[in-house]
Every structure is written in structure tokens, then in C-alpha cells.
Amino acid sequence: MARVVILGAGVAGHTAASFAQLWLGKNHEVVVVSPNSKYNWIPSNIWVGVGRMAVEQVVVELAPIYRKAGIDFRQARAVSIHPEGGAQGGQPYVTVEYTEAARSGEREEVAYDYLVNATGPKLNFGATEGLGPEKNSLSVCTYGHAAAAATAFEESIQRMARGEHQNFVIGTGHGLCTCQGAAFEYLFNIEHELKRRGVRDKATLHWLSNEYEAGDFGMGGMHLKRGGYITHSKVFTESLLAERGVNWHLRAHTTAVEPTKVHYETLDGENHELDFDFAMLIPPFAGVGLKAYDRKGGEITERLFNPAGFMWVDGAYQAKPYEEWKAADWPRTYQNPHYPNLFAAGIAFAPPHPVSKPMKSVNGTPIFPTPPRTGMPSAMIGKAVVASIRDMLTRGATAATHTASMAEMGAACVASAGAGLFTGTAASMTVFPIVPDFEKYPEYGRDLNLTFGELGLAGHWIKYILHVMFLYKARQRFGWSMIPE
Amino acid sequence: MENRKPYQQGYFPPVPTATTRFWRTNLLWQAWRLLRINMKMVRVIRASHH
Ligand SMILES: Cc1cc2nc3c(=O)[nH]c(=O)nc-3n(C[C@H](O)[C@H](O)[C@H](O)COP(=O)(O)OP(=O)(O)OC[C@H]3O[C@@H](n4cnc5c(N)ncnc54)[C@H](O)[C@@H]3O)c2cc1C
């Protein structure tokens, strides 16, 4: 009987754990280590952040699901990985620290045969002075942050109702952010709600982003066939910004956030500032900071993780200029090159390089989106990794058997532009592949028959259906495994 | 809109006409689009699973 340990119970980890139990649970042990007692369907945090959904609608308690499924759940944070075991050798293990109230702070060594690191991002608010909900700006990255943003939003609405003017700044809180899409959705949901509440005329909205052009979204943007033209997403994105009366400020690295002022530098080296009453700025992401030790207790963190804390897997990591990047650089099996029983899934893996072209300001400040790792690839990677582990455990496979390269898969993404059963809209997008492959698709790097986008009410319905469907799947209700990632 | 005045930022991008905006929330048309978009997404999901 082998033990598969999964670190993290987010999109990648929960998917991995669910399939591990389905495929291996009868004969093997599945352990999940995660510090939060709840699973959060993060995409719907946007609606929590504008007060259209309650926190309870976007979270699910994990313990009952895991108990029913027969998964051993430890509510704890992984601290270090010991891939060679301890001084006496033996089984590799992870040191975890409990966060569950009853055992808070208690440490334990959890042995494993296979380990999946799906710990997601550390929200690195510390990278920018004054950034984050504990300082001067808001966030929607967790359900708690989103609930706090909703409270602040309501206060702003009340002020506007009393005739005051409010400045909203929404976007990225650092030059190396990813996840622009989430901030973008939040911007348009705010705008939609302001209109619905009859105070739109009292608000000025600003989109602040590290993208070179609007509509980059960390993917270098995308080209779409529409209206008889092949058009870059920049055009559609600027169109939406103009339609909704939003001012935009691009190529920006946020340098500091004061209580009512955000400072930023742009690629041309100029320094700017924007006054705000309400600012929601996404932080840059880092790895969660796991350490690693060899059998003698010597630190080997750099063997397992890159300097930002993301885990090395089977990507082509040698540095090379943008012009030489290839689709084949992207990991396929997510197996660590030193320890074949160690995998990473979701945001936790180290990408070989960004997708958007790296840019530096004249002062040498890097300002460009870091690579995106959205929900669909995160879940698909989690499932592929566990399928490989299953084949190694039960079918005698000696190497990983399943792949999920972001340069070989597409993504379906729905970006909300306002909630409402009859008045809502969202941009429904598909992109194939996520990472452009200029060898296969020389002109635009993508298959233009599978890359598509459209704004409308149908998108809102789809986004809502996805919310219901993925929470149903997370609860492991009847037929859950048939629902695609 | 302030930023759509001549030579302001929002003056230059294309903006949807009233007709385009009408179809975006027209229930019958959007029901049809729901079907079409779903078919598109299924194709992408199929192409992504190896
Ligand atoms: C506001 C917002 C909206 C978004 N909207 C969309 C969208 O519409 N579509 C889309 O595709 N993507 C969207 N995304 C991106 C999507 O949420 C991420 O791609 C996805 O959550 C990544 O999955 P993950 O499992 O890698 O990380 P997460 O889902 O963040 O999960 C990480 C897990 O690891 C746990 N963990 C953390 N530290 C440790 C530790 N030390 N030990 C053990 N466990 C640990 C966490 O508690 C969590 O359970 C959005 C993101 C945000 C912030």
C-alpha cells in the first residue's frame, strides 16, 4: 500500500486528490495537507467583492467531503520537503504544521511515496510598499479579501449616494503581476454595479496595468477572427474600456500605495500618481516558500524550487531571449528532475519563462505580465499528474505517462463584465493553445478556429453555470468525475 | 463620457453601436449564442485532453 500526499486543496490539489481517491483509493492511501478548512471557487470571488454573492456561496467545507471519500485530510501547512527521508534514510516525508484550532502550531512528519505540490501562490503584497488589505489597498484574491472589498465598496456607494465623488483604481499592484483577468473582471463588475445603483455619474474609474497593451492578460494577448478582420485582443479590450468610460494606464509598475494615492512608474521611466478613494490592486505571486532538506539535514531548497519559490519540473529552464522561446520549453509531465516521485501542479510549478515579452523601463525596472496559470490548466495538470502516479503504482510504468503542457492545451475562460440574470454580460473566450506555438501556427501562434471571444449575456449564464457546476464537482456529488476540468 | 471626447483616450477605439448592444442582451439571440459558445468550448476541451 502506497501513500500519495497532496499539498494544497485548491483547484489543482482538490482535483488531484479527488481523482487519486477515485483511481487509487481502494488499495492506496491519499492524504491531503492544506491550511484552510474550506475549498474556495476563486473565480466567483469577483461577485463576492461587489456584494452580489455571500462568502458561503463560494466556499465548501473540505473535511466532510474528504471523510466521505475516504481521504485523510490534515488541516495543516506544509513547511518542508525531505525527499531523501531522514538521517536513517527511510521514506521521504513532508514536515507540516497544523492550523486546525485544536492542534494549532503542532508539527508532524508525513511520510509519502508520491508527493504532489499544489500549494498555489503566495500573495506577495510585501513586494510593493503599502500594497494589500492590511495596508492601503483591497484585494479579491481570497474570499476574505473579497468580503472586505465588498464592505468598502458599499461605503463608497453610500458616499456617492450622498453626493460625494469617488475615484476607483483597479488593476495590478506591481510590475510583475499576473492574473490581470481577475482585476479586469472586478473593474467591470464595479462599473456595472455603480450603474445599477444609480451612482455611475459620481465615479471616475481607472484601469492600472503592467501590460504593454490592453488585452495582453499575461498571454501576449490573442488574435481573433471577427467582423471580417483578424484583430488583436487589444482592440476589443480598449473598446470595452472606452464603452464603459474607464481611463486606462498601461506599462505601469506600482511603486507604492499610500492611503489615498498610488504611485507608479511606466516603461518610459516617468513617475506618475493617481488619487483614489477605492483601490483594488492584485499582488504579484510567489511560491509559498517551502524549504527542502537532504537526508543529512542540509538545505537543498534550490534543487527543488526556483528563486521565486516555484517548483522545478520538466521544463526547459535555461535562460534565452524572447525570440528563441519555444512551445516545447513548457513542462509536460510536471515531474521533478531530481526526484521522480515528486510532482507540482497548478500555480506551484516553475514556468520556463513568461508568455508576454519581457520589458524593462529606462530605469531598468522590469514591467511585464508574468505567465498566467488559470483554473482550467491548473485542474488539468492536477489530473494528469495523478494519472501518471496511478500508472506508476498500478501498471508498472517507470516514467510519467500523462502530459498536460500549457503549450498543447487550450483554455475556456469567461470574464464577467457584470452580474444579472437578464442584464449581466461576460466575455466568453477560448484560446488554443494557451502558450502560443509559433512553429505550429507561424502567424499568430494559435489556432484561430479555436481562439475566439464574444461579449454578451450568454457569457454571464455560462459563468454562473460554471460556478454551480464546479462547486457541485468540488462536493463530489453524483457523477462529478464526468464534469470536465 | 469624458474620456470619449476628441483626442481623449476613449475617442479612438471602436465602440459598439446601439444595435450591437441590443443583441448582447437579447434573450433569444443569447440563448442561441449560449449553445454556440458551449460547442466552441467543448471543441477546445476535446483538443486539450490527450
Ligand atoms: C479573483 C480571481 C479570479 C479568478 N478567476 C478565474 C477565472 O475566471 N477562470 C480561471 O480559469 N481562473 C481564474 N483565476 C485563477 C485561478 O483561481 C487559479 O488559476 C487557480 O486557483 C490556481 O489553482 P492552484 O490549485 O494552483 O492554486 P489555489 O487554488 O490557490 O490553491 C492553493 C492551495 O494550496 C493551499 N496552500 C497554501 N500554502 C500551503 C502550504 N504551505 N501547504 C499546503 N497547502 C498550502 C491553499 O490553502 C490552497 O488550498 C482567478 C484568480 C483570482 C485571484
XYZ file of C-alpha atoms and ligand atoms in Angstrom:
588
model
C 0.000 0.000 0.000
C 1.494 3.302 -1.076
C 0.744 6.772 0.192
C 0.079 9.704 -2.132
C 0.324 13.040 -0.346
C -1.147 16.154 -1.940
C -0.171 19.575 -0.633
C -2.934 22.123 -1.185
C -6.671 21.794 -1.708
C -7.276 24.484 -4.309
C -8.183 23.983 -7.945
C -5.156 21.762 -8.715
C -4.861 19.978 -5.351
C -8.536 19.216 -4.864
C -8.807 17.884 -8.421
C -5.699 15.759 -7.883
C -6.977 14.435 -4.544
C -10.423 13.606 -5.916
C -9.030 11.597 -8.844
C -6.325 9.989 -6.697
C -9.005 8.671 -4.379
C -11.206 7.565 -7.277
C -8.420 5.695 -9.036
C -6.234 4.534 -6.153
C -8.327 4.835 -3.002
C -9.200 1.147 -2.712
C -5.629 -0.064 -2.403
C -3.632 3.033 -1.539
C -3.767 5.902 0.881
C -4.490 9.504 -0.202
C -3.552 12.299 2.201
C -4.340 15.984 1.650
C -2.478 18.659 3.599
C -3.972 22.144 3.359
C -4.090 25.018 5.852
C -7.620 26.174 5.080
C -10.667 24.143 6.127
C -12.530 25.344 3.035
C -12.342 24.974 -0.715
C -12.888 28.298 -2.481
C -14.222 28.597 -6.045
C -11.964 31.620 -6.583
C -13.459 32.913 -9.888
C -16.706 33.773 -8.067
C -14.834 35.934 -5.536
C -15.386 38.713 -8.062
C -19.096 38.624 -7.265
C -18.402 38.479 -3.527
C -16.246 41.592 -3.957
C -19.170 43.634 -5.301
C -21.686 42.257 -2.797
C -23.600 40.117 -5.314
C -22.699 36.844 -3.591
C -22.141 35.826 0.017
C -18.920 34.098 1.076
C -20.939 30.934 1.902
C -21.883 30.666 -1.781
C -18.274 30.366 -2.947
C -16.800 28.000 -0.355
C -17.241 24.375 0.592
C -16.090 22.677 3.820
C -13.427 20.136 2.918
C -13.450 17.811 5.937
C -16.899 16.244 5.320
C -16.119 15.688 1.623
C -12.799 14.046 2.386
C -14.256 11.992 5.237
C -16.962 10.619 2.940
C -14.486 9.922 0.144
C -12.004 8.218 2.477
C -9.264 10.827 2.020
C -7.079 11.566 5.046
C -7.266 15.365 5.484
C -4.748 17.182 7.653
C -5.595 20.849 8.143
C -2.014 21.980 8.178
C 0.560 23.964 6.254
C 3.475 22.133 4.642
C 6.745 23.624 5.815
C 9.490 21.491 4.280
C 10.034 18.560 1.966
C 12.578 15.819 2.781
C 12.743 13.867 -0.469
C 15.516 11.540 0.771
C 13.955 10.806 4.135
C 15.686 11.453 7.474
C 19.143 10.659 8.892
C 18.406 6.937 8.901
C 17.217 7.128 5.315
C 13.804 5.565 5.039
C 10.758 7.088 3.461
C 10.677 10.632 2.166
C 8.437 12.917 4.178
C 6.939 16.386 4.473
C 7.005 18.394 7.673
C 3.651 20.005 8.305
C 2.407 22.466 10.900
C -1.229 22.232 11.953
C -3.504 25.233 11.525
C -6.623 23.453 12.827
C -7.564 25.186 16.110
C -7.243 22.067 18.273
C -3.675 21.306 17.145
C -2.508 24.756 16.073
C 1.260 25.037 15.743
C 1.850 21.302 16.259
C 4.386 19.806 13.834
C 4.272 16.391 12.234
C 6.261 14.392 9.694
C 4.005 12.968 6.983
C 5.711 10.185 5.012
C 4.935 9.773 1.319
C 5.604 7.527 -1.633
C 4.411 10.157 -4.111
C 4.068 13.859 -3.432
C 2.073 16.425 -5.401
C 2.860 20.044 -4.590
C -0.272 22.056 -5.413
C 0.237 24.855 -2.919
C -0.699 27.668 -5.334
C 0.596 31.192 -4.918
C 1.811 33.237 -2.012
C 0.041 36.578 -2.442
C 3.156 38.699 -2.299
C 1.747 42.023 -1.083
C 5.114 42.761 0.531
C 6.668 43.365 -2.902
C 5.102 46.855 -3.093
C 5.137 49.376 -0.279
C 1.669 49.937 1.137
C 0.004 47.246 -1.025
C -2.688 44.932 0.284
C -5.697 44.676 2.578
C -3.561 45.005 5.689
C -2.216 48.266 4.323
C -3.785 50.673 1.840
C -5.423 48.712 -0.985
C -8.022 45.989 -1.353
C -7.846 42.536 -2.954
C -10.276 39.873 -4.209
C -7.767 37.014 -4.259
C -9.300 35.207 -1.268
C -12.925 35.076 -0.155
C -11.981 37.026 2.985
C -10.326 39.759 0.934
C -13.322 39.855 -1.399
C -15.762 40.236 1.513
C -13.700 43.154 2.859
C -13.658 44.727 -0.613
C -17.468 44.430 -0.753
C -17.784 46.305 2.553
C -15.513 49.097 1.297
C -17.438 49.201 -1.978
C -20.733 49.599 -0.130
C -19.229 52.505 1.857
C -18.166 54.160 -1.396
C -21.674 53.725 -2.815
C -23.181 55.303 0.289
C -20.835 58.276 -0.087
C -21.793 58.677 -3.737
C -25.455 58.444 -2.805
C -24.798 61.416 -0.521
C -23.363 63.297 -3.499
C -19.638 62.726 -2.985
C -17.358 61.861 -5.883
C -15.247 58.673 -5.705
C -12.108 57.659 -7.603
C -11.658 53.942 -8.257
C -8.282 52.489 -9.208
C -8.325 48.822 -10.165
C -5.543 46.708 -11.636
C -2.108 45.368 -10.837
C -0.112 46.272 -7.731
C 3.341 45.528 -9.168
C 5.199 45.468 -12.486
C 5.457 41.663 -12.425
C 1.857 40.702 -11.711
C -0.177 38.072 -13.477
C -3.939 37.476 -13.092
C -4.870 40.740 -14.878
C -8.053 38.972 -15.962
C -9.362 38.827 -12.400
C -8.754 42.541 -11.834
C -10.312 43.288 -15.212
C -13.459 41.382 -14.286
C -13.618 43.209 -10.998
C -13.326 46.574 -12.753
C -16.329 45.883 -14.970
C -18.369 44.378 -12.170
C -17.760 47.538 -10.158
C -18.807 49.655 -13.144
C -21.930 47.540 -13.682
C -22.926 47.801 -10.019
C -22.360 51.565 -9.956
C -24.797 51.879 -12.844
C -27.294 49.525 -11.226
C -27.167 51.529 -8.021
C -27.642 54.799 -9.887
C -24.339 56.424 -8.909
C -22.187 55.870 -12.002
C -22.001 59.615 -12.678
C -20.329 60.146 -9.298
C -17.404 57.821 -10.048
C -14.201 58.027 -12.066
C -12.733 54.646 -12.936
C -9.088 53.905 -13.690
C -7.580 50.681 -15.025
C -3.917 50.449 -13.994
C -1.941 47.608 -15.512
C 1.551 46.273 -16.146
C 0.509 45.078 -19.618
C 2.292 46.517 -22.651
C -1.043 46.739 -24.418
C -4.543 46.295 -23.040
C -5.802 42.740 -23.511
C -2.409 41.086 -23.012
C -3.575 39.189 -19.886
C -0.176 37.563 -19.483
C -0.708 35.554 -22.676
C 0.717 38.116 -25.066
C -2.923 38.802 -25.922
C -4.622 36.839 -28.664
C -5.830 37.323 -32.188
C -9.457 36.721 -33.039
C -11.387 36.485 -36.284
C -14.224 38.968 -36.090
C -16.142 41.254 -38.440
C -14.030 40.225 -41.408
C -10.711 41.020 -39.705
C -8.115 39.214 -37.650
C -7.918 41.519 -34.677
C -5.748 41.609 -31.535
C -7.480 41.483 -28.147
C -6.099 45.000 -27.533
C -8.837 46.384 -29.791
C -11.694 44.591 -28.012
C -10.298 45.419 -24.593
C -9.857 49.113 -25.334
C -13.325 49.090 -26.874
C -14.827 47.816 -23.624
C -12.810 50.331 -21.569
C -13.995 53.169 -23.821
C -17.603 51.941 -23.884
C -17.756 51.839 -20.092
C -15.967 55.174 -19.684
C -12.873 53.808 -17.934
C -9.496 55.587 -18.147
C -6.556 53.277 -18.692
C -2.912 53.487 -17.643
C -0.669 50.764 -19.028
C 3.003 49.653 -18.894
C 2.888 50.531 -15.205
C 4.821 49.245 -12.219
C 3.094 50.257 -8.993
C 5.876 51.532 -6.759
C 3.902 52.458 -3.639
C 0.370 52.724 -2.337
C -0.392 55.475 0.160
C -3.779 55.637 1.913
C -5.315 57.690 -0.939
C -2.641 57.745 -3.634
C -0.999 55.156 -5.833
C 2.433 55.836 -7.309
C 3.644 54.108 -10.443
C 6.498 54.096 -12.901
C 5.943 53.484 -16.607
C 8.180 51.862 -19.215
C 9.301 55.285 -20.431
C 10.806 55.863 -16.971
C 8.269 58.532 -15.951
C 6.749 58.527 -12.459
C 3.019 59.107 -12.060
C 0.394 59.106 -9.347
C -3.340 58.558 -9.129
C -5.595 59.645 -6.268
C -8.124 57.106 -5.108
C -10.927 56.541 -2.660
C -11.123 52.839 -3.510
C -8.222 50.768 -4.871
C -8.244 47.061 -5.660
C -4.796 46.010 -6.796
C -3.765 42.410 -7.420
C -0.440 41.411 -5.792
C 2.381 39.633 -7.607
C 2.577 35.895 -6.955
C 5.454 33.899 -5.474
C 5.737 30.287 -4.366
C 4.570 29.623 -0.792
C 8.155 29.300 0.464
C 8.537 25.573 1.125
C 12.057 24.512 2.118
C 13.772 21.253 1.198
C 16.403 19.192 3.023
C 18.521 16.186 2.109
C 18.949 13.109 4.261
C 21.693 14.738 6.364
C 19.565 17.818 7.004
C 21.464 20.004 4.510
C 19.274 22.547 2.756
C 18.525 21.695 -0.891
C 15.738 24.201 -1.473
C 17.350 25.445 -4.688
C 17.321 21.864 -6.079
C 13.556 21.769 -5.763
C 12.473 25.372 -6.169
C 13.384 28.380 -8.278
C 14.292 31.650 -6.508
C 10.643 32.757 -6.546
C 9.648 29.544 -4.736
C 8.034 27.680 -7.651
C 8.966 24.006 -8.050
C 11.291 22.848 -10.820
C 9.643 20.295 -13.041
C 10.386 19.068 -16.562
C 10.518 22.490 -18.271
C 13.453 23.807 -20.337
C 14.775 26.322 -17.836
C 17.958 27.640 -19.455
C 17.597 31.397 -19.910
C 17.176 32.560 -23.522
C 15.850 35.626 -25.305
C 12.164 36.038 -26.174
C 12.862 35.378 -29.862
C 14.113 31.864 -29.020
C 11.260 30.792 -26.770
C 9.520 27.645 -27.913
C 6.329 25.836 -27.046
C 8.487 22.808 -26.221
C 10.071 24.718 -23.305
C 6.882 24.239 -21.294
C 6.631 21.300 -18.881
C 4.605 18.271 -19.929
C 4.692 15.794 -17.030
C 5.378 18.150 -14.077
C 7.800 15.667 -12.568
C 10.785 16.978 -10.638
C 14.032 16.139 -12.492
C 15.848 15.007 -9.305
C 13.112 13.122 -7.503
C 10.734 11.229 -9.825
C 8.131 10.716 -7.081
C 7.739 14.478 -6.722
C 5.331 16.492 -8.894
C 3.961 20.041 -8.966
C 0.533 21.114 -10.234
C -1.206 24.446 -10.797
C 0.486 27.692 -9.886
C 3.111 25.821 -7.813
C 5.220 24.696 -10.802
C 8.036 26.859 -12.158
C 7.258 28.123 -15.663
C 10.250 28.175 -18.036
C 9.708 31.837 -18.881
C 6.812 34.273 -19.267
C 4.499 34.278 -22.283
C 4.347 38.080 -22.633
C 7.527 39.705 -23.906
C 9.728 40.890 -21.019
C 10.184 44.671 -20.927
C 12.287 46.955 -18.775
C 11.770 50.648 -18.112
C 14.587 53.043 -18.965
C 15.441 52.873 -15.236
C 15.844 49.103 -15.514
C 12.554 48.226 -13.767
C 11.004 45.067 -15.227
C 7.387 45.775 -16.232
C 5.542 42.904 -17.917
C 2.968 40.267 -17.023
C 4.371 37.046 -15.596
C 2.926 33.807 -17.002
C -0.745 33.043 -16.352
C -1.833 29.807 -14.696
C -5.605 29.863 -14.824
C -8.079 27.406 -13.388
C -8.580 25.067 -16.325
C -4.878 24.235 -16.848
C -4.360 24.001 -13.081
C -7.062 21.350 -12.798
C -5.922 19.518 -15.929
C -2.360 19.389 -14.649
C -3.579 18.063 -11.271
C -5.495 15.282 -13.018
C -2.646 14.399 -15.427
C -0.111 14.178 -12.612
C -2.319 11.814 -10.626
C -2.965 9.710 -13.738
C 0.812 9.290 -14.086
C 1.139 8.322 -10.418
C -1.700 5.812 -10.860
C 0.105 4.220 -13.804
C 3.363 4.071 -11.854
C 1.656 2.467 -8.888
C -0.702 0.075 -10.591
C 0.573 -0.519 -14.102
C 4.300 -0.681 -13.514
C 5.035 2.487 -15.506
C 8.586 3.648 -14.963
C 8.049 7.188 -16.224
C 5.205 9.681 -16.138
C 2.556 8.573 -18.635
C 0.296 11.627 -18.822
C 1.042 15.092 -20.089
C -0.680 18.459 -19.786
C 1.524 21.060 -21.421
C 0.135 24.581 -21.473
C 1.534 24.821 -24.994
C -0.590 21.842 -26.065
C -3.839 22.654 -24.306
C -6.385 25.377 -24.713
C -8.418 27.226 -22.152
C -12.007 28.288 -21.980
C -12.372 31.382 -19.897
C -15.341 33.535 -19.038
C -14.635 37.034 -17.781
C -17.595 38.610 -16.074
C -18.408 42.195 -17.004
C -21.375 42.497 -14.670
C -23.789 40.144 -12.897
C -27.551 39.826 -13.536
C -29.775 37.106 -14.976
C -31.083 39.387 -17.744
C -28.713 42.358 -17.623
C -25.360 40.691 -16.939
C -22.644 40.316 -19.535
C -19.370 38.426 -19.750
C -16.672 37.888 -22.324
C -16.576 34.222 -23.274
C -13.163 33.330 -24.610
C -11.401 30.281 -25.842
C -7.744 30.167 -26.690
C -5.747 27.315 -28.215
C -3.058 26.743 -27.200
C -2.602 28.850 -24.068
C 1.102 29.299 -24.745
C 1.473 30.352 -28.385
C 3.236 27.863 -30.628
C 4.827 29.808 -33.482
C 6.280 26.659 -35.042
C 2.865 25.103 -35.483
C 0.929 28.324 -36.096
C 3.572 30.641 -37.591
C 1.472 33.777 -37.969
C -0.251 34.242 -34.639
C 0.955 31.278 -32.574
C -2.583 29.984 -32.139
C -5.306 28.078 -33.960
C -7.686 30.853 -34.994
C -10.561 28.400 -35.376
C -10.326 27.553 -31.692
C -9.382 31.013 -30.441
C -12.466 33.091 -30.061
C -14.147 35.745 -27.925
C -17.543 37.363 -27.603
C -19.308 39.613 -25.097
C -22.898 39.015 -24.086
C -25.461 37.775 -21.619
C -24.777 34.168 -22.664
C -21.305 34.602 -21.134
C -22.836 35.563 -17.810
C -25.072 32.493 -17.901
C -22.051 30.308 -18.665
C -20.066 31.869 -15.823
C -22.948 31.177 -13.450
C -23.361 27.610 -14.749
C -19.616 27.069 -14.225
C -19.950 28.355 -10.654
C -22.727 25.845 -9.911
C -21.048 23.004 -11.823
C -17.589 23.350 -10.290
C -18.906 23.646 -6.749
C -21.017 20.526 -7.450
C -17.868 18.804 -8.676
C -15.858 20.016 -5.665
C -18.511 18.489 -3.382
C -18.010 15.183 -5.220
C -21.711 14.791 -5.864
C -23.094 12.090 -8.168
C -21.265 11.936 -11.496
C -18.654 14.563 -10.517
C -15.831 12.831 -12.350
C -17.683 13.230 -15.677
C -17.560 17.033 -15.447
C -14.576 18.260 -17.455
C -11.875 20.347 -15.810
C -18.360 60.138 -21.482
C -15.436 62.342 -20.552
C -12.756 60.068 -21.992
C -14.521 59.748 -25.369
C -14.170 63.471 -26.205
C -11.985 64.279 -29.254
C -8.355 63.338 -28.698
C -9.104 61.741 -25.349
C -8.064 58.121 -24.900
C -11.523 56.659 -25.450
C -12.072 58.592 -28.695
C -10.027 56.156 -30.764
C -11.128 52.568 -30.090
C -14.242 51.148 -31.762
C -17.323 51.269 -29.541
C -20.420 49.146 -30.084
C -23.447 50.628 -31.796
C -26.855 50.535 -30.130
C -27.725 47.506 -32.280
C -24.656 45.580 -31.131
C -25.518 46.376 -27.521
C -29.115 45.298 -28.063
C -28.098 41.847 -29.325
C -25.736 41.393 -26.371
C -28.685 41.058 -24.022
C -31.429 39.872 -26.390
C -32.703 36.686 -24.785
C -33.388 34.672 -27.940
C -30.126 35.569 -29.621
C -28.175 34.961 -26.429
C -29.817 31.550 -25.929
C -28.540 30.639 -29.399
C -25.094 32.067 -28.556
C -25.055 30.016 -25.348
C -25.363 26.911 -27.460
C -22.728 28.014 -29.984
C -20.214 29.139 -27.337
C -20.664 25.876 -25.472
C -19.972 23.936 -28.644
C -16.827 26.006 -29.161
C -15.694 25.361 -25.598
C -16.319 21.629 -25.931
C -14.118 21.602 -29.061
C -11.324 23.341 -27.143
C -11.681 20.965 -24.189
C -11.594 17.974 -26.571
C -8.495 19.312 -28.313
C -6.824 19.799 -24.920
C -7.312 16.308 -23.467
C -4.715 13.941 -24.794
C -10.053 36.815 -8.096
C -9.601 35.718 -9.017
C -10.433 35.332 -10.070
C -10.037 34.320 -10.926
N -10.873 33.966 -11.944
C -10.535 32.956 -12.752
C -11.403 32.549 -13.811
O -12.462 33.129 -14.027
N -11.029 31.493 -14.566
C -9.870 30.823 -14.343
O -9.573 29.870 -15.052
N -9.018 31.187 -13.371
C -9.320 32.234 -12.565
N -8.462 32.617 -11.578
C -7.221 31.857 -11.400
C -7.458 30.581 -10.610
O -8.101 30.892 -9.412
C -6.116 29.911 -10.351
O -5.556 29.570 -11.582
C -6.250 28.626 -9.564
O -6.865 28.860 -8.330
C -4.875 28.000 -9.338
O -5.024 26.780 -8.710
P -3.957 26.231 -7.677
O -4.524 24.959 -7.174
O -2.619 26.242 -8.276
O -3.919 27.324 -6.501
P -5.053 27.648 -5.436
O -6.387 27.401 -5.993
O -4.728 28.992 -4.892
O -4.820 26.565 -4.290
C -3.690 26.514 -3.474
C -3.992 25.653 -2.276
O -2.782 25.427 -1.534
C -3.028 25.689 -0.169
N -1.746 26.027 0.462
C -1.118 27.223 0.535
N 0.031 27.107 1.208
C 0.162 25.804 1.565
C 1.136 25.054 2.286
N 2.227 25.632 2.774
N 0.928 23.739 2.472
C -0.186 23.125 1.984
N -1.141 23.789 1.296
C -0.968 25.107 1.081
C -4.064 26.788 -0.186
O -4.742 26.887 1.061
C -4.974 26.286 -1.295
O -5.849 25.290 -0.820
C -8.802 33.669 -10.724
C -7.959 34.062 -9.686
C -8.336 35.099 -8.855
C -7.415 35.520 -7.742
